[in-house]
């Protein structure tokens, strides 16, 4: 991934939108930035040329 600030800014905007949508649906979510990209690519179908910036798991929060 090129070190282009716009890529990371846009990723931040997407993350913010996801947080807002999750909250409106009463879902919990968290962003994860510390992970093994190669292990994630082994689990899901993502082109080798693509770069994963962060992961966003969703779920039902504990009461």
PDB file of C-alpha atoms in Angstrom:
ATOM      1  CA  UNK A   1       0.000   0.000   0.000  1.00  0.00           C
ATOM      2  CA  UNK A   2       1.423   3.383  -0.811  1.00  0.00           C
ATOM      3  CA  UNK A   3       2.051   5.583   2.191  1.00  0.00           C
ATOM      4  CA  UNK A   4      -0.674   7.912   1.068  1.00  0.00           C
ATOM      5  CA  UNK A   5      -2.382   9.758   3.923  1.00  0.00           C
ATOM      6  CA  UNK A   6      -5.667   9.775   2.020  1.00  0.00           C
ATOM      7  CA  UNK A   7      -5.882   5.969   2.183  1.00  0.00           C
ATOM      8  CA  UNK A   8      -5.650   6.000   5.974  1.00  0.00           C
ATOM      9  CA  UNK A   9      -7.966   8.995   6.297  1.00  0.00           C
ATOM     10  CA  UNK A  10     -10.602   7.226   4.223  1.00  0.00           C
ATOM     11  CA  UNK A  11     -10.143   4.047   6.282  1.00  0.00           C
ATOM     12  CA  UNK A  12     -10.776   6.144   9.390  1.00  0.00           C
ATOM     13  CA  UNK A  13     -13.958   7.561   7.869  1.00  0.00           C
ATOM     14  CA  UNK A  14     -15.158   4.052   7.058  1.00  0.00           C
ATOM     15  CA  UNK A  15     -14.393   2.953  10.620  1.00  0.00           C
ATOM     16  CA  UNK A  16     -16.343   5.877  12.045  1.00  0.00           C
ATOM     17  CA  UNK A  17     -19.337   5.049   9.849  1.00  0.00           C
ATOM     18  CA  UNK A  18     -19.171   1.416  10.960  1.00  0.00           C
ATOM     19  CA  UNK A  19     -19.125   2.451  14.637  1.00  0.00           C
ATOM     20  CA  UNK A  20     -22.163   4.686  14.125  1.00  0.00           C
ATOM     21  CA  UNK A  21     -24.086   1.953  12.303  1.00  0.00           C
ATOM     22  CA  UNK A  22     -23.151  -0.652  14.915  1.00  0.00           C
ATOM     23  CA  UNK A  23     -24.373   1.634  17.696  1.00  0.00           C
ATOM     24  CA  UNK A  24     -27.672   2.272  15.901  1.00  0.00           C
ATOM     25  CA  UNK A  25     -28.181  -1.507  15.588  1.00  0.00           C
ATOM     26  CA  UNK A  26     -27.191  -2.105  19.242  1.00  0.00           C
ATOM     27  CA  UNK A  27     -24.151  -4.096  18.137  1.00  0.00           C
ATOM     28  CA  UNK A  28     -20.700  -4.030  19.617  1.00  0.00           C
ATOM     29  CA  UNK A  29     -17.572  -3.671  17.522  1.00  0.00           C
ATOM     30  CA  UNK A  30     -13.900  -3.031  17.863  1.00  0.00           C
ATOM     31  CA  UNK A  31     -11.117  -2.263  15.417  1.00  0.00           C
ATOM     32  CA  UNK A  32      -8.040  -4.478  15.481  1.00  0.00           C
ATOM     33  CA  UNK A  33      -4.787  -3.233  14.000  1.00  0.00           C
ATOM     34  CA  UNK A  34      -2.336  -5.727  15.500  1.00  0.00           C
ATOM     35  CA  UNK A  35      -2.603  -8.984  13.535  1.00  0.00           C
ATOM     36  CA  UNK A  36      -0.722 -11.276  11.190  1.00  0.00           C
ATOM     37  CA  UNK A  37      -1.773 -10.244   7.702  1.00  0.00           C
ATOM     38  CA  UNK A  38      -0.535 -13.518   6.200  1.00  0.00           C
ATOM     39  CA  UNK A  39      -2.633 -15.570   8.653  1.00  0.00           C
ATOM     40  CA  UNK A  40      -5.747 -13.510   7.864  1.00  0.00           C
ATOM     41  CA  UNK A  41      -5.155 -13.991   4.137  1.00  0.00           C
ATOM     42  CA  UNK A  42      -4.904 -17.754   4.756  1.00  0.00           C
ATOM     43  CA  UNK A  43      -8.383 -17.696   6.347  1.00  0.00           C
ATOM     44  CA  UNK A  44     -10.271 -15.505   3.860  1.00  0.00           C
ATOM     45  CA  UNK A  45     -10.127 -14.870   0.137  1.00  0.00           C
ATOM     46  CA  UNK A  46      -8.193 -11.648  -0.291  1.00  0.00           C
ATOM     47  CA  UNK A  47      -5.857 -11.028  -3.223  1.00  0.00           C
ATOM     48  CA  UNK A  48      -2.191 -11.224  -2.231  1.00  0.00           C
ATOM     49  CA  UNK A  49      -1.675  -7.759  -3.720  1.00  0.00           C
ATOM     50  CA  UNK A  50      -4.238  -6.199  -1.323  1.00  0.00           C
ATOM     51  CA  UNK A  51      -3.238  -4.816   2.066  1.00  0.00           C
ATOM     52  CA  UNK A  52      -5.382  -5.204   5.183  1.00  0.00           C
ATOM     53  CA  UNK A  53      -5.426  -1.980   7.209  1.00  0.00           C
ATOM     54  CA  UNK A  54      -7.542  -3.176  10.126  1.00  0.00           C
ATOM     55  CA  UNK A  55     -10.133  -5.771  11.118  1.00  0.00           C
ATOM     56  CA  UNK A  56     -13.606  -4.926  12.391  1.00  0.00           C
ATOM     57  CA  UNK A  57     -15.429  -7.733  14.220  1.00  0.00           C
ATOM     58  CA  UNK A  58     -19.083  -7.137  15.188  1.00  0.00           C
ATOM     59  CA  UNK A  59     -21.171  -8.894  17.805  1.00  0.00           C
ATOM     60  CA  UNK A  60     -23.798  -8.669  20.496  1.00  0.00           C
ATOM     61  CA  UNK A  61     -22.337  -6.917  23.551  1.00  0.00           C
ATOM     62  CA  UNK A  62     -22.545  -8.503  26.997  1.00  0.00           C
ATOM     63  CA  UNK A  63     -25.223  -7.011  29.223  1.00  0.00           C
TER      64      UNK A  63
END
